[in-house]
Coordinates of C-alpha atoms and ligand atoms in Angstrom, one line a residue:
M1 CA 0.0 0.0 0.0
S2 CA 1.3 3.4 -0.9
K3 CA 1.5 6.3 1.6
Y4 CA -0.2 9.3 0.1
R5 CA 0.9 12.9 0.5
L6 CA -2.1 15.0 1.5
G7 CA -3.0 18.7 1.9
I8 CA -5.8 19.9 4.1
I9 CA -7.7 22.9 2.6
G10 CA -9.9 24.7 5.1
C11 CA -9.2 24.4 8.9
G12 CA -12.5 25.2 10.5
W13 CA -15.1 23.3 12.6
I14 CA -15.0 20.0 10.7
A15 CA -11.2 19.9 10.3
P16 CA -10.5 18.2 13.7
F17 CA -12.8 15.3 12.7
H18 CA -10.7 14.8 9.6
V19 CA -7.5 15.0 11.6
Q20 CA -8.8 12.4 14.0
A21 CA -9.4 10.0 11.1
L22 CA -6.0 10.9 9.4
N23 CA -4.1 10.3 12.7
R24 CA -5.8 6.9 12.9
L25 CA -4.7 6.2 9.3
A26 CA -1.1 7.5 9.7
D27 CA 0.2 4.3 8.0
R28 CA -1.6 5.3 4.8
V29 CA -1.1 9.1 4.7
E30 CA 1.3 11.8 5.4
V31 CA -0.2 15.3 5.8
V32 CA 2.3 17.6 4.1
W33 CA 0.5 20.9 4.6
T34 CA -2.6 22.6 6.0
A35 CA -4.0 25.7 4.3
D36 CA -6.4 28.4 5.4
P37 CA -6.3 32.2 4.9
D38 CA -6.8 32.2 8.7
L39 CA -3.2 31.1 9.5
E40 CA -3.9 30.6 13.2
R41 CA -6.5 27.9 12.2
A42 CA -4.1 26.3 9.7
E43 CA -1.4 26.3 12.4
S44 CA -3.7 24.8 15.0
I45 CA -4.8 22.0 12.7
A46 CA -1.1 21.3 11.7
T47 CA -0.1 20.9 15.3
S48 CA -2.9 18.5 16.0
L49 CA -1.6 16.0 13.5
D50 CA 0.3 13.0 15.1
T51 CA 3.5 13.3 13.2
S52 CA 7.1 14.0 13.9
A53 CA 7.6 15.5 10.4
A54 CA 7.2 19.3 10.0
V55 CA 3.8 20.2 8.5
E56 CA 3.8 23.3 6.4
V57 CA 1.2 26.0 7.1
L58 CA -0.1 27.8 4.0
A59 CA -2.4 30.8 3.6
D60 CA -3.0 29.8 -0.1
Y61 CA -3.5 26.2 -0.9
R62 CA -2.4 26.8 -4.5
A63 CA 1.2 27.1 -3.3
G64 CA 1.2 23.5 -2.2
L65 CA -0.7 21.6 -4.9
D66 CA 2.4 20.4 -6.7
R67 CA 3.7 18.7 -3.5
V68 CA 0.7 16.4 -2.8
D69 CA -1.1 13.4 -4.3
A70 CA -4.5 14.3 -2.8
V71 CA -6.3 17.1 -0.9
S72 CA -9.2 17.1 1.6
I73 CA -11.3 20.2 0.9
L74 CA -13.1 21.4 4.0
A75 CA -14.0 24.9 2.9
P76 CA -17.2 27.0 2.6
H77 CA -19.7 25.7 0.0
H78 CA -19.2 28.4 -2.7
L79 CA -15.5 27.5 -2.8
H80 CA -16.1 23.8 -3.4
H81 CA -16.2 24.2 -7.2
P82 CA -13.2 26.5 -7.8
I83 CA -10.9 24.7 -5.2
T84 CA -11.8 21.2 -6.6
L85 CA -11.1 22.3 -10.2
D86 CA -7.7 23.8 -9.1
A87 CA -6.8 20.6 -7.3
L88 CA -7.9 18.3 -10.1
R89 CA -6.0 20.4 -12.7
A90 CA -2.9 20.0 -10.5
D91 CA -3.4 16.3 -10.8
C92 CA -4.6 15.8 -7.2
H93 CA -7.2 13.3 -6.0
V94 CA -10.0 15.1 -4.1
L95 CA -11.9 14.2 -1.0
L96 CA -14.5 17.0 -0.8
E97 CA -16.8 17.8 2.2
K98 CA -20.5 17.8 1.4
P99 CA -22.4 19.4 -0.3
F100 CA -20.9 18.7 -3.7
A101 CA -21.4 22.2 -5.2
L102 CA -23.9 25.0 -5.6
T103 CA -25.3 24.1 -9.0
L104 CA -25.6 21.1 -11.2
D105 CA -23.5 22.8 -13.9
E106 CA -20.7 23.2 -11.3
A107 CA -21.1 19.5 -10.3
D108 CA -21.0 18.4 -14.0
E109 CA -17.8 20.4 -14.6
M110 CA -16.1 18.8 -11.5
I111 CA -17.1 15.3 -12.6
A112 CA -15.9 15.9 -16.1
E113 CA -12.6 17.2 -14.9
A114 CA -12.0 14.3 -12.6
E115 CA -12.8 11.8 -15.4
K116 CA -10.6 13.6 -17.9
R117 CA -7.7 13.6 -15.5
E118 CA -8.5 10.1 -14.2
K119 CA -8.5 11.3 -10.6
T120 CA -10.7 10.1 -7.7
L121 CA -13.3 12.6 -6.7
M122 CA -15.1 11.5 -3.5
I123 CA -17.8 13.6 -1.7
A124 CA -17.8 13.2 2.1
L125 CA -21.3 12.1 2.7
P126 CA -20.5 10.4 6.0
H127 CA -23.5 8.4 6.9
R128 CA -23.0 5.6 4.5
Y129 CA -19.7 4.8 6.2
R130 CA -21.1 4.6 9.7
L131 CA -21.7 1.2 11.3
S132 CA -25.1 2.3 12.8
T133 CA -26.4 3.4 9.4
Q134 CA -25.1 0.3 7.8
G135 CA -26.9 -1.8 10.5
F136 CA -30.1 0.1 9.9
K137 CA -29.9 -0.5 6.1
R138 CA -29.1 -4.2 6.7
A139 CA -32.2 -4.6 8.9
V140 CA -34.4 -2.9 6.2
D141 CA -32.8 -4.8 3.3
S142 CA -33.0 -8.2 5.1
G143 CA -36.6 -8.6 4.2
D144 CA -37.2 -10.1 7.7
Y145 CA -39.7 -7.4 8.5
G146 CA -41.5 -7.3 5.1
R147 CA -41.6 -4.7 2.5
L148 CA -40.5 -1.1 3.2
F149 CA -43.2 1.4 2.4
M150 CA -42.3 4.6 4.4
L151 CA -39.2 6.4 5.6
D152 CA -39.4 9.3 8.1
A153 CA -36.4 11.3 9.1
F154 CA -36.1 14.0 11.8
M155 CA -33.1 16.3 12.6
D156 CA -33.4 18.5 15.7
E157 CA -30.5 20.9 16.1
D158 CA -29.6 24.1 17.9
Q159 CA -27.2 26.0 15.6
R160 CA -27.2 29.3 17.4
N161 CA -23.5 28.9 18.2
Y162 CA -22.6 27.7 14.6
V163 CA -24.6 29.9 12.3
T164 CA -23.3 33.2 13.7
G165 CA -22.3 35.1 10.5
G166 CA -19.9 34.9 7.6
W167 CA -20.6 32.4 4.8
F168 CA -23.2 30.4 6.8
V169 CA -25.8 33.2 6.7
K170 CA -25.7 34.1 3.0
K171 CA -27.5 32.0 0.3
A172 CA -24.8 32.8 -2.2
T173 CA -22.2 31.2 -0.1
L174 CA -24.2 28.5 1.8
G175 CA -26.1 27.5 -1.3
G176 CA -29.6 27.8 0.3
G177 CA -30.8 27.1 3.8
V178 CA -30.7 24.1 6.2
F179 CA -32.3 21.9 3.6
F180 CA -29.4 22.5 1.2
S181 CA -26.7 22.4 3.8
A182 CA -27.7 19.6 6.2
S183 CA -31.0 17.9 5.5
A184 CA -28.9 16.2 2.8
H185 CA -27.4 14.0 5.5
M186 CA -30.8 12.3 6.0
L187 CA -31.8 12.5 2.4
D188 CA -28.6 10.6 1.5
V189 CA -29.5 7.8 3.9
M190 CA -33.0 7.7 2.4
L191 CA -31.8 7.6 -1.2
W192 CA -29.3 4.9 -0.3
I193 CA -32.1 2.7 1.0
A194 CA -35.0 3.5 -1.2
G195 CA -33.2 4.4 -4.5
E196 CA -34.3 6.8 -7.2
V197 CA -36.6 9.7 -6.4
G198 CA -39.8 10.2 -8.5
T199 CA -41.1 13.4 -7.0
V200 CA -40.0 15.7 -4.2
S201 CA -41.3 18.9 -2.6
M202 CA -40.3 21.0 0.3
V203 CA -41.5 23.9 2.5
G204 CA -39.3 26.1 4.6
T205 CA -39.5 28.8 7.3
H206 CA -37.4 31.0 9.5
G207 CA -37.4 29.9 13.1
G208 CA -35.0 32.7 14.2
L209 CA -31.4 32.2 13.0
P210 CA -29.8 35.2 11.4
M211 CA -29.6 33.6 8.0
E212 CA -31.0 34.3 4.5
G213 CA -32.0 30.8 3.7
E214 CA -34.6 28.8 5.7
D215 CA -33.4 27.4 9.1
T216 CA -36.3 25.0 9.2
A217 CA -37.5 22.7 6.4
I218 CA -39.8 19.8 5.7
S219 CA -39.8 17.7 2.6
I220 CA -42.0 15.0 1.1
I221 CA -40.6 12.4 -1.3
K222 CA -42.1 9.7 -3.5
F223 CA -39.5 7.2 -4.6
K224 CA -39.8 5.4 -7.9
N225 CA -40.3 2.0 -6.1
G226 CA -43.4 3.4 -4.4
V227 CA -41.8 4.1 -1.0
V228 CA -42.8 7.5 0.5
G229 CA -40.5 9.6 2.7
T230 CA -40.4 12.8 4.8
T231 CA -37.6 14.8 6.3
R232 CA -38.2 17.4 9.1
H233 CA -35.3 19.5 10.1
T234 CA -34.6 22.6 12.2
W235 CA -31.4 24.4 13.1
F236 CA -33.3 26.5 15.6
S237 CA -34.5 23.9 18.2
P238 CA -34.9 25.4 21.6
N239 CA -34.3 22.0 23.2
P240 CA -32.4 19.7 20.9
R241 CA -32.4 16.1 22.0
I242 CA -31.2 14.2 19.0
W243 CA -29.1 14.8 16.0
Y244 CA -31.2 12.6 13.7
T245 CA -33.7 9.8 13.8
V246 CA -34.7 7.8 10.7
R247 CA -37.6 5.4 10.9
A248 CA -38.3 2.8 8.4
F249 CA -41.9 1.5 8.3
C250 CA -42.0 -2.1 7.0
E251 CA -45.0 -4.4 6.8
R252 CA -44.1 -6.1 10.1
A253 CA -41.9 -3.7 12.0
V254 CA -40.7 -0.2 12.6
I255 CA -36.9 0.0 12.4
T256 CA -35.4 3.1 14.0
L257 CA -31.9 4.6 13.7
E258 CA -31.0 7.2 16.3
V259 CA -27.8 9.2 16.3
N260 CA -27.6 11.5 19.3
P261 CA -24.9 13.8 20.6
L262 CA -25.0 13.8 24.5
G263 CA -23.5 17.3 24.7
N264 CA -23.5 20.5 22.7
L265 CA -22.1 19.4 19.3
A266 CA -21.6 22.9 17.9
L267 CA -19.5 23.9 21.0
E268 CA -17.9 20.6 22.0
G269 CA -17.0 19.5 18.4
L270 CA -14.7 16.4 18.5
Y271 CA -15.1 16.1 22.2
C272 CA -18.9 15.7 22.2
P273 CA -19.9 12.2 23.4
W274 CA -22.6 10.3 21.4
V275 CA -24.9 7.4 21.4
S276 CA -26.1 5.6 18.2
R277 CA -28.8 3.0 18.2
V278 CA -30.7 0.8 15.8
S279 CA -33.8 -0.8 17.2
V280 CA -36.7 -2.9 15.8
A281 CA -40.3 -2.8 17.1
E282 CA -42.2 -5.7 15.6
A283 CA -45.9 -5.8 15.1
G284 CA -47.8 -6.9 18.1
S285 CA -44.9 -6.5 20.5
D286 CA -44.4 -3.8 23.1
Q287 CA -40.7 -4.5 23.3
E288 CA -38.0 -3.0 21.1
T289 CA -35.0 -5.2 20.1
L290 CA -31.7 -3.4 20.0
V291 CA -29.8 -4.3 16.9
H292 CA -26.9 -1.9 17.4
E293 CA -25.8 0.4 20.2
S294 CA -22.5 2.2 20.3
D295 CA -20.8 5.5 21.1
E296 CA -20.3 6.1 17.4
G297 CA -20.6 9.8 16.6
L298 CA -19.1 11.8 13.8
D299 CA -16.2 9.5 13.4
L300 CA -14.9 9.9 9.8
T301 CA -12.3 7.1 10.0
E302 CA -14.1 4.6 7.8
E303 CA -15.1 7.4 5.3
V304 CA -11.5 8.6 5.0
R305 CA -10.2 5.0 4.8
H306 CA -12.6 4.4 1.9
F307 CA -11.0 7.3 0.1
F308 CA -7.5 5.8 0.4
D309 CA -8.8 2.4 -0.5
C310 CA -10.2 3.8 -3.7
L311 CA -6.9 5.5 -4.5
D312 CA -5.1 2.1 -4.0
S313 CA -7.6 0.1 -6.1
G314 CA -8.8 2.7 -8.6
A315 CA -12.4 1.8 -7.7
R316 CA -15.1 4.5 -7.7
P317 CA -15.9 5.8 -4.2
Q318 CA -19.4 4.8 -2.9
T319 CA -20.1 8.5 -2.7
D320 CA -18.6 9.6 -6.0
G321 CA -19.7 12.7 -8.1
R322 CA -22.5 10.8 -9.6
V323 CA -24.1 9.8 -6.3
A324 CA -23.6 13.3 -4.8
R325 CA -25.1 14.9 -8.0
E326 CA -28.2 12.8 -7.7
L327 CA -28.7 14.0 -4.1
M328 CA -28.1 17.6 -5.1
K329 CA -30.6 17.3 -7.9
V330 CA -33.3 16.2 -5.4
V331 CA -32.6 19.2 -3.2
L332 CA -32.5 21.7 -6.1
D333 CA -35.7 20.2 -7.7
A334 CA -37.5 20.7 -4.3
Y335 CA -36.2 24.3 -4.0
R336 CA -37.3 25.1 -7.5
E337 CA -40.9 23.9 -6.9
A338 CA -41.0 25.6 -3.6
E339 CA -40.0 28.9 -5.2
I340 CA -42.8 28.7 -7.8
K341 CA -45.3 27.9 -5.1
G342 CA -44.0 30.5 -2.6
A343 CA -43.5 27.6 -0.1
N344 CA -40.0 28.6 1.2
Ligands
NAD401 N1 -20.0 16.0 7.7 C1 -20.6 16.8 8.5 O1 -21.4 16.4 9.4 C2 -20.2 18.2 8.5 C3 -20.4 19.0 9.6 C4 -20.0 20.4 9.5 C5 -19.5 20.9 8.3 N2 -19.4 20.1 7.2 C6 -18.9 20.6 5.9 O2 -17.5 21.0 6.1 C7 -17.2 22.1 5.3 C8 -16.6 23.2 6.2 O3 -17.5 23.5 7.2 P1 -17.0 24.1 8.6 O4 -18.2 23.9 9.5 O5 -15.7 23.5 9.0 O6 -16.9 25.6 8.2 P2 -15.9 26.7 8.9 O7 -16.4 28.0 8.5 O8 -15.8 26.4 10.4 O9 -14.5 26.4 8.3 C9 -14.2 26.7 6.9 C10 -12.8 27.1 6.9 O10 -12.4 27.3 5.5 C11 -11.5 28.4 5.5 N3 -11.4 29.0 4.1 C12 -12.1 30.0 3.6 N4 -11.6 30.2 2.3 C13 -10.6 29.4 2.1 C14 -9.7 29.1 1.1 N5 -9.8 29.9 -0.1 N6 -8.8 28.2 1.2 C15 -8.7 27.4 2.3 N7 -9.5 27.6 3.4 C16 -10.5 28.5 3.3 C17 -12.1 29.4 6.5 O11 -11.1 30.3 6.9 C18 -12.5 28.4 7.6 O12 -11.4 28.2 8.5 C19 -18.5 22.5 4.6 O13 -18.6 21.9 3.3 C20 -19.6 21.9 5.5 O14 -20.8 21.6 4.9 C21 -19.7 18.8 7.3

């Protein structure tokens, strides 16, 4: 197995989660530099890497692209497209934080550039790589509980300490509201389980965060296989109890995936403790069977490992540009319809 040279672009809130994964995968990767126009942040992320080698700290990632095989792009959404193109054109493989881009045209250009250069482009949609999500999908797919006919997902967050200004509050830089930025986590799980979307619509409102886009959104989906789904999501919960719950209603059981931070995720970040559970409530029983229980939280190790596995094998990532584009299309279709109807 080769050891890849990597640059980290963007050293904000999510960066310590990537560093934790990279530190666990130190036999596969050497982080050569960290880059952020905010040099203090870049310095802080560089010093949190478990390495005896000197890690360069850059204000401009472009100065380091010729010295790495791959980059992790953890930057504001409006920069995903230009930074990814710069990296691909410098012949770097790219692991890009969600969401893919702001428009489908941007996404198509990024996919085409990766294909032309024969570079791996993976979008970090973390839930497919989590053991609890995989356990949930396994239970639904097993057929043990009959045919799936409805999915319901709920995300209950208080982002008063996260959405405080800067790029989070503007539609032009975030790409939309909570539905664009974060409901996609639940939607990705739902698309992974139920497949292609036939129709989708959404409504949104402003609970009270100082942002241009909606901070609260509900969507309704009909999948091509007949399954129906809903997402409900707020970033302005006065009393958040859970990160997200997804319920799968099958003919003979309700299967529930719960992923709950036990502290304040926005403030505690990497140090926030978690509990993740998958349970099955069968028809006629007042007991729930626990299929999975762990302290698994926003651990990105398996996701980042998958990226390096794909570099080794040349395989397409599970969450490649095509998968991430499909998800983006669902979100943008819902927004378009909501705009026509004045529903957001
Ligand atoms: N997987 C998840 O659950 C999850 C959670 C939070 C954020 N994210 C994603 O991670 C990405 C970053 O979000 P965040 O919360 O860390 O935001 P953040 O604002 O905390 O961090 C972004 C960083 O990028 C830096 N930056 C700005 N311009 C740059 C440039 N030209 N080059 C390099 N760095 C630049 C900023 O200075 C900042 O430090 C987003 O795509 C977001 O959606 C994912």
